[in-house]
Amino acid sequence: MNQAKKNVSLLVACQALAMTGSIILFTIAALVGVSLAADKSLATLPLALLQLATMCATIPAALLMRQVGRRLGFMVGVLIGTLGAGLGVLAIFQSSFSLFCLATLIFGCFNGFVGYYRFAAADAATEAFRSQAISFVVSGGIIAAIAGPGLAIWSKDWFVEPSLANEPLLNQAASAEYAGCLVMIVILQIAALVLLSGIDIPPLSEQEQQKSGRSLGAIAQQPVFIVAVFGSMLGYGLMAMVMTATPLAMVAFSHSFETAASVIQWHVLGMFVPSLFTGFLIARFGTLRIILAGAILSSLCIAINLMGTGALHFGVALLLLGVGWNFMFVGSSTLLTQAYTPVERAKTQAMHDFLMFAFVAFATFLSGRLLESFSWAVVNYIGLVMILIVLVALGWFRQQRGAIAKSHSTL
């Protein structure tokens, strides 16, 4: 196996471990928040802070990796994630909502590094293989989809006293419940650290170190950049908002934690299984058509969520949402690679992920507020507005591209 293939394989494995930890945390965080927070509308605040930290970490992570290289940069990120998960364990034992918020904030900084796994693979790939490289790395989430919810169920009662095991879900003392889930995340982080030691990605060239290319303003004015950001930002924001609210909504509609975890598992499978072929679909049908397909699938999720609140409704809707997210995320990430030159890639990727995770943080926090203050239906109606904006952006970009092609043909 040559080094390029080895790098991609290791990045896939690291993505799998990172996503497994994130899925465990996303499965339990809102429920821990409900148990710890005096104001139940703040239940999703820890996840919102996680997304906020991810947003804030994207630019420093890019700058760090520009200076020290991908491998060392990724290893620093994993150590930060280990610290965050460890603090989460302490927060649960101390029944401290503020400390749990700090823990998710630190863990979010780690996620700011994880976002560059896909770009590390894309940067090392040929142009023809770029979409497949991104897709393959994202496919690491398939393992996470299978393992994450199961590990959450298996580990959540590791430190629960037997006398409390049969207490109602939202009434259990949070001092011990779910602490095992955070310990599991620490174990996953240690495994990722070992794998990262085998990655060997060439450092930036002298040209990339010395030149900066166009300004961020000039890059951001390109229609291709605007549409890539809208596709990623709104597609990811919609997914995070609906997924974060789903466990809370399901418990409110009298579904068990195990049922909610199963729904999240099917959702995550929908997020990552398509990555086995999304890159090939992009090569066959084009990036814009795949983003459009993702928007349509996401709208079907909203429709099903509004039709009922049974376990089947939640399961099918979240599965469609996962596939829709995959098409929009991989498609938009691939589209972004058309917006920059090699010397511009670090700052362009950083700006893209900064904007994306800023909106995801907002949408994640908004989900709890909307669910607590209004209803599950309102959460979905807001998601529908996000989809409509993506559809408008795609239509505008097609018009812009058509106008440019027409002007070139008349020259």
mmCIF file of C-alpha atoms in Angstrom:
data_model
loop_
_atom_site.group_PDB
_atom_site.id
_atom_site.type_symbol
_atom_site.label_atom_id
_atom_site.label_comp_id
_atom_site.label_asym_id
_atom_site.label_seq_id
_atom_site.Cartn_x
_atom_site.Cartn_y
_atom_site.Cartn_z
ATOM 1 C CA MET A 1 0.000 0.000 0.000
ATOM 2 C CA ASN A 2 1.498 3.356 -0.993
ATOM 3 C CA GLN A 3 1.566 6.219 1.460
ATOM 4 C CA ALA A 4 -1.335 8.110 -0.156
ATOM 5 C CA LYS A 5 -3.675 5.122 0.215
ATOM 6 C CA LYS A 6 -2.402 4.517 3.726
ATOM 7 C CA ASN A 7 -3.121 8.136 4.641
ATOM 8 C CA VAL A 8 -6.690 7.906 3.345
ATOM 9 C CA SER A 9 -7.242 4.615 5.179
ATOM 10 C CA LEU A 10 -5.970 6.057 8.443
ATOM 11 C CA LEU A 11 -8.035 9.212 7.973
ATOM 12 C CA VAL A 12 -11.122 7.046 7.441
ATOM 13 C CA ALA A 13 -10.362 5.189 10.692
ATOM 14 C CA CYS A 14 -9.756 8.433 12.590
ATOM 15 C CA GLN A 15 -12.980 9.861 11.205
ATOM 16 C CA ALA A 16 -14.782 6.719 12.399
ATOM 17 C CA LEU A 17 -13.417 7.074 15.932
ATOM 18 C CA ALA A 18 -14.130 10.811 16.066
ATOM 19 C CA MET A 19 -17.675 10.386 14.791
ATOM 20 C CA THR A 20 -18.355 7.494 17.165
ATOM 21 C CA GLY A 21 -17.439 9.738 20.073
ATOM 22 C CA SER A 22 -19.533 12.588 18.684
ATOM 23 C CA ILE A 23 -22.555 10.337 18.162
ATOM 24 C CA ILE A 24 -22.308 9.083 21.740
ATOM 25 C CA LEU A 25 -22.152 12.674 22.949
ATOM 26 C CA PHE A 26 -24.995 13.859 20.706
ATOM 27 C CA THR A 27 -27.129 10.938 21.884
ATOM 28 C CA ILE A 28 -26.762 11.783 25.577
ATOM 29 C CA ALA A 29 -25.899 15.506 25.800
ATOM 30 C CA ALA A 30 -29.434 16.912 25.664
ATOM 31 C CA LEU A 31 -30.627 14.292 28.151
ATOM 32 C CA VAL A 32 -27.757 15.128 30.511
ATOM 33 C CA GLY A 33 -28.622 18.787 30.019
ATOM 34 C CA VAL A 34 -32.238 18.178 31.028
ATOM 35 C CA SER A 35 -31.054 16.382 34.172
ATOM 36 C CA LEU A 36 -28.553 19.067 35.193
ATOM 37 C CA ALA A 37 -30.058 22.381 34.070
ATOM 38 C CA ALA A 38 -32.499 24.260 36.280
ATOM 39 C CA ASP A 39 -34.004 25.832 33.155
ATOM 40 C CA LYS A 40 -35.001 22.915 30.919
ATOM 41 C CA SER A 41 -35.006 25.126 27.810
ATOM 42 C CA LEU A 42 -31.207 25.199 28.192
ATOM 43 C CA ALA A 43 -30.964 21.431 27.651
ATOM 44 C CA THR A 44 -29.332 21.849 24.243
ATOM 45 C CA LEU A 45 -26.962 24.617 25.396
ATOM 46 C CA PRO A 46 -24.046 22.148 25.875
ATOM 47 C CA LEU A 47 -24.397 21.019 22.257
ATOM 48 C CA ALA A 48 -24.730 24.602 21.073
ATOM 49 C CA LEU A 49 -21.508 25.466 22.908
ATOM 50 C CA LEU A 50 -19.885 22.440 21.312
ATOM 51 C CA GLN A 51 -20.817 23.748 17.876
ATOM 52 C CA LEU A 52 -19.733 27.267 18.825
ATOM 53 C CA ALA A 53 -16.338 25.973 19.926
ATOM 54 C CA THR A 54 -16.041 23.962 16.727
ATOM 55 C CA MET A 55 -16.662 27.137 14.775
ATOM 56 C CA CYS A 56 -14.086 29.104 16.775
ATOM 57 C CA ALA A 57 -11.473 26.338 16.492
ATOM 58 C CA THR A 58 -11.604 25.989 12.708
ATOM 59 C CA ILE A 59 -9.368 28.961 11.932
ATOM 60 C CA PRO A 60 -6.749 28.323 14.677
ATOM 61 C CA ALA A 61 -6.691 24.639 13.673
ATOM 62 C CA ALA A 62 -6.026 25.549 10.045
ATOM 63 C CA LEU A 63 -3.265 27.975 11.010
ATOM 64 C CA LEU A 64 -1.677 25.431 13.354
ATOM 65 C CA MET A 65 -1.652 22.702 10.692
ATOM 66 C CA ARG A 66 -0.246 25.136 8.171
ATOM 67 C CA GLN A 67 2.747 25.596 10.478
ATOM 68 C CA VAL A 68 3.260 22.139 12.020
ATOM 69 C CA GLY A 69 1.642 19.855 9.449
ATOM 70 C CA ARG A 70 -1.492 17.715 9.418
ATOM 71 C CA ARG A 71 -0.301 14.869 11.651
ATOM 72 C CA LEU A 72 0.870 16.915 14.623
ATOM 73 C CA GLY A 73 -2.069 19.265 14.264
ATOM 74 C CA PHE A 74 -4.561 16.390 14.325
ATOM 75 C CA MET A 75 -2.810 14.880 17.361
ATOM 76 C CA VAL A 76 -3.128 18.169 19.254
ATOM 77 C CA GLY A 77 -6.827 18.142 18.435
ATOM 78 C CA VAL A 78 -7.275 14.613 19.787
ATOM 79 C CA LEU A 79 -5.565 15.554 23.064
ATOM 80 C CA ILE A 80 -7.980 18.469 23.411
ATOM 81 C CA GLY A 81 -10.892 16.100 22.814
ATOM 82 C CA THR A 82 -9.595 13.737 25.491
ATOM 83 C CA LEU A 83 -9.486 16.608 27.980
ATOM 84 C CA GLY A 84 -13.048 17.619 27.121
ATOM 85 C CA ALA A 85 -14.434 14.098 27.543
ATOM 86 C CA GLY A 86 -12.590 13.697 30.838
ATOM 87 C CA LEU A 87 -14.084 16.928 32.170
ATOM 88 C CA GLY A 88 -17.487 15.649 31.077
ATOM 89 C CA VAL A 89 -17.094 12.639 33.357
ATOM 90 C CA LEU A 90 -16.220 14.932 36.271
ATOM 91 C CA ALA A 91 -19.173 17.214 35.487
ATOM 92 C CA ILE A 92 -21.658 14.338 35.595
ATOM 93 C CA PHE A 93 -20.301 13.026 38.894
ATOM 94 C CA GLN A 94 -20.491 16.526 40.387
ATOM 95 C CA SER A 95 -23.948 17.208 38.872
ATOM 96 C CA SER A 96 -22.568 20.468 37.487
ATOM 97 C CA PHE A 97 -24.322 21.862 34.427
ATOM 98 C CA SER A 98 -21.774 24.663 34.030
ATOM 99 C CA LEU A 99 -18.866 22.198 34.101
ATOM 100 C CA PHE A 100 -20.633 19.976 31.575
ATOM 101 C CA CYS A 101 -21.020 23.023 29.321
ATOM 102 C CA LEU A 102 -17.275 23.673 29.668
ATOM 103 C CA ALA A 103 -16.564 20.035 28.809
ATOM 104 C CA THR A 104 -18.607 20.167 25.610
ATOM 105 C CA LEU A 105 -17.014 23.512 24.766
ATOM 106 C CA ILE A 106 -13.549 21.926 24.944
ATOM 107 C CA PHE A 107 -14.684 18.848 23.033
ATOM 108 C CA GLY A 108 -16.029 21.172 20.350
ATOM 109 C CA CYS A 109 -12.504 22.530 19.837
ATOM 110 C CA PHE A 110 -11.455 18.987 18.949
ATOM 111 C CA ASN A 111 -14.236 18.807 16.350
ATOM 112 C CA GLY A 112 -12.742 21.905 14.746
ATOM 113 C CA PHE A 113 -9.731 19.736 13.854
ATOM 114 C CA VAL A 114 -11.813 16.740 12.748
ATOM 115 C CA GLY A 115 -13.407 18.770 9.970
ATOM 116 C CA TYR A 116 -10.054 18.851 8.183
ATOM 117 C CA TYR A 117 -9.795 15.084 7.814
ATOM 118 C CA ARG A 118 -11.844 15.299 4.601
ATOM 119 C CA PHE A 119 -9.811 18.218 3.273
ATOM 120 C CA ALA A 120 -6.522 16.471 4.087
ATOM 121 C CA ALA A 121 -7.645 13.604 1.853
ATOM 122 C CA ALA A 122 -8.885 15.956 -0.884
ATOM 123 C CA ASP A 123 -5.671 17.971 -0.941
ATOM 124 C CA ALA A 124 -3.622 14.810 -1.503
ATOM 125 C CA ALA A 125 -5.924 13.449 -4.229
ATOM 126 C CA THR A 126 -5.986 14.131 -7.958
ATOM 127 C CA GLU A 127 -8.769 16.368 -9.237
ATOM 128 C CA ALA A 128 -10.623 13.395 -10.738
ATOM 129 C CA PHE A 129 -10.504 11.484 -7.439
ATOM 130 C CA ARG A 130 -11.178 14.440 -5.139
ATOM 131 C CA SER A 131 -14.899 13.872 -4.599
ATOM 132 C CA GLN A 132 -14.305 10.173 -3.924
ATOM 133 C CA ALA A 133 -11.528 10.976 -1.433
ATOM 134 C CA ILE A 134 -13.821 13.311 0.495
ATOM 135 C CA SER A 135 -16.630 10.771 0.320
ATOM 136 C CA PHE A 136 -14.454 7.897 1.539
ATOM 137 C CA VAL A 137 -13.264 9.828 4.576
ATOM 138 C CA VAL A 138 -16.826 10.842 5.434
ATOM 139 C CA SER A 139 -17.775 7.161 5.090
ATOM 140 C CA GLY A 140 -15.803 6.509 8.255
ATOM 141 C CA GLY A 141 -19.021 7.510 9.960
ATOM 142 C CA ILE A 142 -20.578 4.187 8.914
ATOM 143 C CA ILE A 143 -18.656 2.455 11.681
ATOM 144 C CA ALA A 144 -19.710 5.238 14.016
ATOM 145 C CA ALA A 145 -23.354 4.795 13.038
ATOM 146 C CA ILE A 146 -23.216 1.124 13.971
ATOM 147 C CA ALA A 147 -21.054 1.433 17.071
ATOM 148 C CA GLY A 148 -22.025 4.824 18.540
ATOM 149 C CA PRO A 149 -25.597 4.283 19.782
ATOM 150 C CA GLY A 150 -24.781 0.730 20.864
ATOM 151 C CA LEU A 151 -21.783 1.935 22.874
ATOM 152 C CA ALA A 152 -23.952 4.681 24.400
ATOM 153 C CA ILE A 153 -26.547 2.143 25.557
ATOM 154 C CA TRP A 154 -23.865 -0.275 26.797
ATOM 155 C CA SER A 155 -21.838 2.287 28.745
ATOM 156 C CA LYS A 156 -24.475 4.684 30.095
ATOM 157 C CA ASP A 157 -25.086 2.720 33.314
ATOM 158 C CA TRP A 158 -21.478 1.756 34.068
ATOM 159 C CA PHE A 159 -21.480 3.962 37.158
ATOM 160 C CA VAL A 160 -25.178 3.860 38.085
ATOM 161 C CA GLU A 161 -26.068 2.308 41.405
ATOM 162 C CA PRO A 162 -28.381 -0.705 40.911
ATOM 163 C CA SER A 163 -30.999 0.916 43.150
ATOM 164 C CA LEU A 164 -31.341 3.813 40.673
ATOM 165 C CA ALA A 165 -31.386 1.768 37.475
ATOM 166 C CA ASN A 166 -35.183 1.607 37.264
ATOM 167 C CA GLU A 167 -35.860 5.271 37.960
ATOM 168 C CA PRO A 168 -37.701 7.247 35.202
ATOM 169 C CA LEU A 169 -35.275 8.519 32.551
ATOM 170 C CA LEU A 170 -35.587 12.245 33.207
ATOM 171 C CA ASN A 171 -35.792 11.831 36.982
ATOM 172 C CA GLN A 172 -32.628 9.821 37.512
ATOM 173 C CA ALA A 173 -29.776 11.436 39.383
ATOM 174 C CA ALA A 174 -27.316 12.554 36.746
ATOM 175 C CA SER A 175 -24.407 12.098 39.137
ATOM 176 C CA ALA A 176 -23.529 8.741 37.657
ATOM 177 C CA GLU A 177 -25.769 8.063 34.673
ATOM 178 C CA TYR A 178 -24.063 8.605 31.305
ATOM 179 C CA ALA A 179 -20.617 9.022 32.897
ATOM 180 C CA GLY A 180 -19.630 5.734 31.309
ATOM 181 C CA CYS A 181 -20.444 7.191 27.903
ATOM 182 C CA LEU A 182 -17.871 9.917 28.442
ATOM 183 C CA VAL A 183 -15.301 7.357 29.595
ATOM 184 C CA MET A 184 -15.934 5.461 26.360
ATOM 185 C CA ILE A 185 -15.188 8.641 24.400
ATOM 186 C CA VAL A 186 -11.846 8.970 26.216
ATOM 187 C CA ILE A 187 -10.956 5.418 25.153
ATOM 188 C CA LEU A 188 -11.817 6.235 21.535
ATOM 189 C CA GLN A 189 -9.616 9.333 21.651
ATOM 190 C CA ILE A 190 -6.630 7.315 22.827
ATOM 191 C CA ALA A 191 -7.130 4.873 19.939
ATOM 192 C CA ALA A 192 -7.208 7.767 17.453
ATOM 193 C CA LEU A 193 -3.961 9.128 18.831
ATOM 194 C CA VAL A 194 -2.256 5.820 18.062
ATOM 195 C CA LEU A 195 -3.583 5.768 14.482
ATOM 196 C CA LEU A 196 -2.536 9.351 13.785
ATOM 197 C CA SER A 197 1.073 8.480 14.497
ATOM 198 C CA GLY A 198 1.091 6.505 11.234
ATOM 199 C CA ILE A 199 -0.064 9.352 8.999
ATOM 200 C CA ASP A 200 2.583 10.931 6.767
ATOM 201 C CA ILE A 201 1.254 13.908 4.829
ATOM 202 C CA PRO A 202 3.877 16.113 3.126
ATOM 203 C CA PRO A 203 4.216 19.609 4.609
ATOM 204 C CA LEU A 204 3.155 22.667 2.673
ATOM 205 C CA SER A 205 5.505 23.734 -0.077
ATOM 206 C CA GLU A 206 7.594 26.899 0.216
ATOM 207 C CA GLN A 207 5.226 28.571 -2.240
ATOM 208 C CA GLU A 208 2.251 27.789 0.017
ATOM 209 C CA GLN A 209 4.141 29.031 3.063
ATOM 210 C CA GLN A 210 5.215 32.318 1.487
ATOM 211 C CA LYS A 211 2.251 33.270 -0.707
ATOM 212 C CA SER A 212 -1.325 33.929 0.331
ATOM 213 C CA GLY A 213 -3.135 34.330 -2.996
ATOM 214 C CA ARG A 214 -6.322 36.369 -3.243
ATOM 215 C CA SER A 215 -7.943 38.064 -0.270
ATOM 216 C CA LEU A 216 -10.735 36.305 1.598
ATOM 217 C CA GLY A 217 -13.119 38.981 0.368
ATOM 218 C CA ALA A 218 -12.315 38.214 -3.254
ATOM 219 C CA ILE A 219 -12.681 34.477 -2.673
ATOM 220 C CA ALA A 220 -15.983 34.891 -0.829
ATOM 221 C CA GLN A 221 -17.500 36.911 -3.699
ATOM 222 C CA GLN A 222 -17.359 33.956 -6.065
ATOM 223 C CA PRO A 223 -20.767 32.365 -6.755
ATOM 224 C CA VAL A 224 -19.202 28.912 -6.370
ATOM 225 C CA PHE A 225 -18.032 29.772 -2.846
ATOM 226 C CA ILE A 226 -21.375 31.310 -1.876
ATOM 227 C CA VAL A 227 -23.358 28.245 -2.963
ATOM 228 C CA ALA A 228 -20.878 25.842 -1.342
ATOM 229 C CA VAL A 229 -21.228 27.711 1.958
ATOM 230 C CA PHE A 230 -25.031 27.855 1.765
ATOM 231 C CA GLY A 231 -25.223 24.145 0.959
ATOM 232 C CA SER A 232 -22.958 23.147 3.851
ATOM 233 C CA MET A 233 -24.179 25.740 6.334
ATOM 234 C CA LEU A 234 -27.919 25.250 5.914
ATOM 235 C CA GLY A 235 -27.765 21.511 5.239
ATOM 236 C CA TYR A 236 -25.641 20.906 8.336
ATOM 237 C CA GLY A 237 -27.624 23.404 10.411
ATOM 238 C CA LEU A 238 -30.917 21.722 9.513
ATOM 239 C CA MET A 239 -29.512 18.298 10.330
ATOM 240 C CA ALA A 240 -28.104 19.433 13.691
ATOM 241 C CA MET A 241 -31.290 21.253 14.684
ATOM 242 C CA VAL A 242 -33.629 18.353 13.942
ATOM 243 C CA MET A 243 -31.280 15.645 15.225
ATOM 244 C CA THR A 244 -30.610 17.498 18.489
ATOM 245 C CA ALA A 245 -34.314 18.002 19.163
ATOM 246 C CA THR A 246 -35.310 14.452 18.221
ATOM 247 C CA PRO A 247 -34.233 12.604 21.434
ATOM 248 C CA LEU A 248 -35.985 15.255 23.547
ATOM 249 C CA ALA A 249 -39.111 15.092 21.384
ATOM 250 C CA MET A 250 -39.169 11.302 21.470
ATOM 251 C CA VAL A 251 -38.880 11.181 25.268
ATOM 252 C CA ALA A 252 -41.610 13.831 25.496
ATOM 253 C CA PHE A 253 -43.827 11.611 23.312
ATOM 254 C CA SER A 254 -43.200 8.675 25.693
ATOM 255 C CA HIS A 255 -40.585 6.792 23.657
ATOM 256 C CA SER A 256 -37.755 5.066 25.550
ATOM 257 C CA PHE A 257 -34.087 6.020 25.499
ATOM 258 C CA GLU A 258 -33.329 2.778 23.675
ATOM 259 C CA THR A 259 -35.853 3.658 20.959
ATOM 260 C CA ALA A 260 -34.407 7.167 20.637
ATOM 261 C CA ALA A 261 -30.888 5.732 20.396
ATOM 262 C CA SER A 262 -32.045 3.325 17.679
ATOM 263 C CA VAL A 263 -33.535 6.209 15.686
ATOM 264 C CA ILE A 264 -30.276 8.143 15.984
ATOM 265 C CA GLN A 265 -28.444 5.028 14.811
ATOM 266 C CA TRP A 266 -30.545 4.802 11.647
ATOM 267 C CA HIS A 267 -30.090 8.522 11.124
ATOM 268 C CA VAL A 268 -26.320 8.249 11.342
ATOM 269 C CA LEU A 269 -26.338 5.262 8.984
ATOM 270 C CA GLY A 270 -28.219 7.491 6.561
ATOM 271 C CA MET A 271 -25.567 10.153 7.050
ATOM 272 C CA PHE A 272 -22.602 7.971 6.216
ATOM 273 C CA VAL A 273 -23.522 4.829 4.254
ATOM 274 C CA PRO A 274 -24.158 6.915 1.098
ATOM 275 C CA SER A 275 -20.531 8.057 1.302
ATOM 276 C CA LEU A 276 -19.581 4.730 -0.239
ATOM 277 C CA PHE A 277 -21.043 5.983 -3.514
ATOM 278 C CA THR A 278 -21.709 9.742 -3.169
ATOM 279 C CA GLY A 279 -18.375 10.566 -4.789
ATOM 280 C CA PHE A 280 -19.213 8.393 -7.777
ATOM 281 C CA LEU A 281 -22.671 9.991 -8.050
ATOM 282 C CA ILE A 282 -21.057 13.427 -8.091
ATOM 283 C CA ALA A 283 -18.696 12.336 -10.870
ATOM 284 C CA ARG A 284 -21.642 10.918 -12.827
ATOM 285 C CA PHE A 285 -24.379 13.521 -12.306
ATOM 286 C CA GLY A 286 -22.541 16.639 -11.178
ATOM 287 C CA THR A 287 -22.175 18.414 -7.858
ATOM 288 C CA LEU A 288 -25.236 20.650 -8.112
ATOM 289 C CA ARG A 289 -27.628 17.793 -8.840
ATOM 290 C CA ILE A 290 -26.409 15.896 -5.780
ATOM 291 C CA ILE A 291 -26.843 18.961 -3.550
ATOM 292 C CA LEU A 292 -30.349 19.379 -4.984
ATOM 293 C CA ALA A 293 -31.163 15.725 -4.277
ATOM 294 C CA GLY A 294 -30.027 16.252 -0.689
ATOM 295 C CA ALA A 295 -32.329 19.234 -0.290
ATOM 296 C CA ILE A 296 -35.283 17.245 -1.634
ATOM 297 C CA LEU A 297 -34.624 14.326 0.723
ATOM 298 C CA SER A 298 -34.368 16.735 3.649
ATOM 299 C CA SER A 299 -37.734 18.243 2.728
ATOM 300 C CA LEU A 300 -39.248 14.743 2.767
ATOM 301 C CA CYS A 301 -37.889 14.342 6.302
ATOM 302 C CA ILE A 302 -39.736 17.487 7.358
ATOM 303 C CA ALA A 303 -42.959 16.263 5.749
ATOM 304 C CA ILE A 304 -42.830 12.922 7.586
ATOM 305 C CA ASN A 305 -42.019 14.585 10.913
ATOM 306 C CA LEU A 306 -45.129 16.723 10.497
ATOM 307 C CA MET A 307 -47.288 13.675 9.720
ATOM 308 C CA GLY A 308 -46.931 11.959 13.098
ATOM 309 C CA THR A 309 -44.866 11.232 16.200
ATOM 310 C CA GLY A 310 -44.660 7.440 16.170
ATOM 311 C CA ALA A 311 -41.343 5.636 16.317
ATOM 312 C CA LEU A 312 -41.655 4.815 12.611
ATOM 313 C CA HIS A 313 -42.192 8.479 11.735
ATOM 314 C CA PHE A 314 -39.081 9.500 13.676
ATOM 315 C CA GLY A 315 -37.025 6.645 12.233
ATOM 316 C CA VAL A 316 -37.888 7.143 8.557
ATOM 317 C CA ALA A 317 -37.632 10.924 8.794
ATOM 318 C CA LEU A 318 -34.225 10.857 10.459
ATOM 319 C CA LEU A 319 -32.963 8.285 7.955
ATOM 320 C CA LEU A 320 -33.944 10.580 5.070
ATOM 321 C CA LEU A 321 -32.415 13.548 6.881
ATOM 322 C CA GLY A 322 -29.140 11.662 7.170
ATOM 323 C CA VAL A 323 -28.993 10.857 3.441
ATOM 324 C CA GLY A 324 -29.979 14.421 2.594
ATOM 325 C CA TRP A 325 -27.214 15.778 4.811
ATOM 326 C CA ASN A 326 -24.668 13.473 3.175
ATOM 327 C CA PHE A 327 -25.506 14.618 -0.343
ATOM 328 C CA MET A 328 -25.488 18.294 0.647
ATOM 329 C CA PHE A 329 -22.325 18.074 2.783
ATOM 330 C CA VAL A 330 -20.158 15.998 0.429
ATOM 331 C CA GLY A 331 -21.494 17.885 -2.590
ATOM 332 C CA SER A 332 -20.837 21.290 -1.049
ATOM 333 C CA SER A 333 -17.372 20.262 0.187
ATOM 334 C CA THR A 334 -16.516 19.101 -3.331
ATOM 335 C CA LEU A 335 -17.902 22.303 -4.824
ATOM 336 C CA LEU A 336 -15.732 24.334 -2.449
ATOM 337 C CA THR A 337 -12.550 22.850 -3.944
ATOM 338 C CA GLN A 338 -13.355 24.802 -7.129
ATOM 339 C CA ALA A 339 -13.179 28.103 -5.226
ATOM 340 C CA TYR A 340 -9.479 28.226 -4.342
ATOM 341 C CA THR A 341 -5.943 27.660 -5.591
ATOM 342 C CA PRO A 342 -3.442 25.557 -3.596
ATOM 343 C CA VAL A 343 -1.978 28.610 -1.861
ATOM 344 C CA GLU A 344 -5.488 29.743 -0.845
ATOM 345 C CA ARG A 345 -6.844 26.430 0.414
ATOM 346 C CA ALA A 346 -6.045 26.748 4.139
ATOM 347 C CA LYS A 347 -7.798 30.072 4.640
ATOM 348 C CA THR A 348 -10.665 29.201 2.290
ATOM 349 C CA GLN A 349 -11.343 25.891 4.026
ATOM 350 C CA ALA A 350 -11.103 27.638 7.402
ATOM 351 C CA MET A 351 -13.548 30.375 6.403
ATOM 352 C CA HIS A 352 -15.991 27.808 4.977
ATOM 353 C CA ASP A 353 -15.959 25.664 8.114
ATOM 354 C CA PHE A 354 -16.090 28.731 10.377
ATOM 355 C CA LEU A 355 -19.275 29.954 8.708
ATOM 356 C CA MET A 356 -20.760 26.458 8.614
ATOM 357 C CA PHE A 357 -20.189 25.692 12.279
ATOM 358 C CA ALA A 358 -21.284 29.182 13.330
ATOM 359 C CA PHE A 359 -24.684 28.483 11.851
ATOM 360 C CA VAL A 360 -24.723 24.934 13.217
ATOM 361 C CA ALA A 361 -24.089 26.312 16.722
ATOM 362 C CA PHE A 362 -26.964 28.757 16.307
ATOM 363 C CA ALA A 363 -29.300 26.064 14.949
ATOM 364 C CA THR A 364 -28.395 23.621 17.719
ATOM 365 C CA PHE A 365 -29.173 26.137 20.456
ATOM 366 C CA LEU A 366 -32.299 27.252 18.629
ATOM 367 C CA SER A 367 -33.657 23.694 18.552
ATOM 368 C CA GLY A 368 -33.995 23.501 22.325
ATOM 369 C CA ARG A 369 -35.601 26.914 22.553
ATOM 370 C CA LEU A 370 -38.085 26.166 19.774
ATOM 371 C CA LEU A 371 -39.023 22.788 21.225
ATOM 372 C CA GLU A 372 -39.453 24.102 24.769
ATOM 373 C CA SER A 373 -41.185 27.385 23.902
ATOM 374 C CA PHE A 374 -43.208 26.272 20.895
ATOM 375 C CA SER A 375 -43.449 22.724 19.558
ATOM 376 C CA TRP A 376 -41.838 19.915 17.550
ATOM 377 C CA ALA A 377 -43.776 21.138 14.503
ATOM 378 C CA VAL A 378 -42.219 24.610 14.723
ATOM 379 C CA VAL A 379 -38.731 23.058 14.740
ATOM 380 C CA ASN A 380 -39.576 21.394 11.439
ATOM 381 C CA TYR A 381 -41.151 24.474 9.863
ATOM 382 C CA ILE A 382 -37.967 26.437 10.549
ATOM 383 C CA GLY A 383 -36.030 23.609 8.894
ATOM 384 C CA LEU A 384 -38.235 23.922 5.823
ATOM 385 C CA VAL A 385 -37.231 27.579 5.492
ATOM 386 C CA MET A 386 -33.555 26.513 5.464
ATOM 387 C CA ILE A 387 -34.209 24.071 2.626
ATOM 388 C CA LEU A 388 -35.981 26.732 0.584
ATOM 389 C CA ILE A 389 -32.967 29.041 0.888
ATOM 390 C CA VAL A 390 -30.693 26.290 -0.446
ATOM 391 C CA LEU A 391 -33.021 25.726 -3.401
ATOM 392 C CA VAL A 392 -33.001 29.447 -4.203
ATOM 393 C CA ALA A 393 -29.192 29.538 -4.008
ATOM 394 C CA LEU A 394 -28.889 26.579 -6.400
ATOM 395 C CA GLY A 395 -31.249 28.226 -8.878
ATOM 396 C CA TRP A 396 -29.298 31.481 -8.700
ATOM 397 C CA PHE A 397 -25.985 29.697 -9.251
ATOM 398 C CA ARG A 398 -27.302 27.861 -12.314
ATOM 399 C CA GLN A 399 -28.446 31.199 -13.692
ATOM 400 C CA GLN A 400 -25.073 32.802 -12.985
ATOM 401 C CA ARG A 401 -23.180 29.944 -14.578
ATOM 402 C CA GLY A 402 -25.457 29.990 -17.609
ATOM 403 C CA ALA A 403 -24.930 33.720 -18.053
ATOM 404 C CA ILE A 404 -21.136 33.316 -17.888
ATOM 405 C CA ALA A 405 -21.225 30.478 -20.415
ATOM 406 C CA LYS A 406 -23.377 32.551 -22.744
ATOM 407 C CA SER A 407 -21.058 35.569 -22.544
ATOM 408 C CA HIS A 408 -18.044 33.373 -23.343
ATOM 409 C CA SER A 409 -19.799 31.892 -26.360
ATOM 410 C CA THR A 410 -20.382 35.362 -27.827
ATOM 411 C CA LEU A 411 -16.723 36.371 -27.577
#
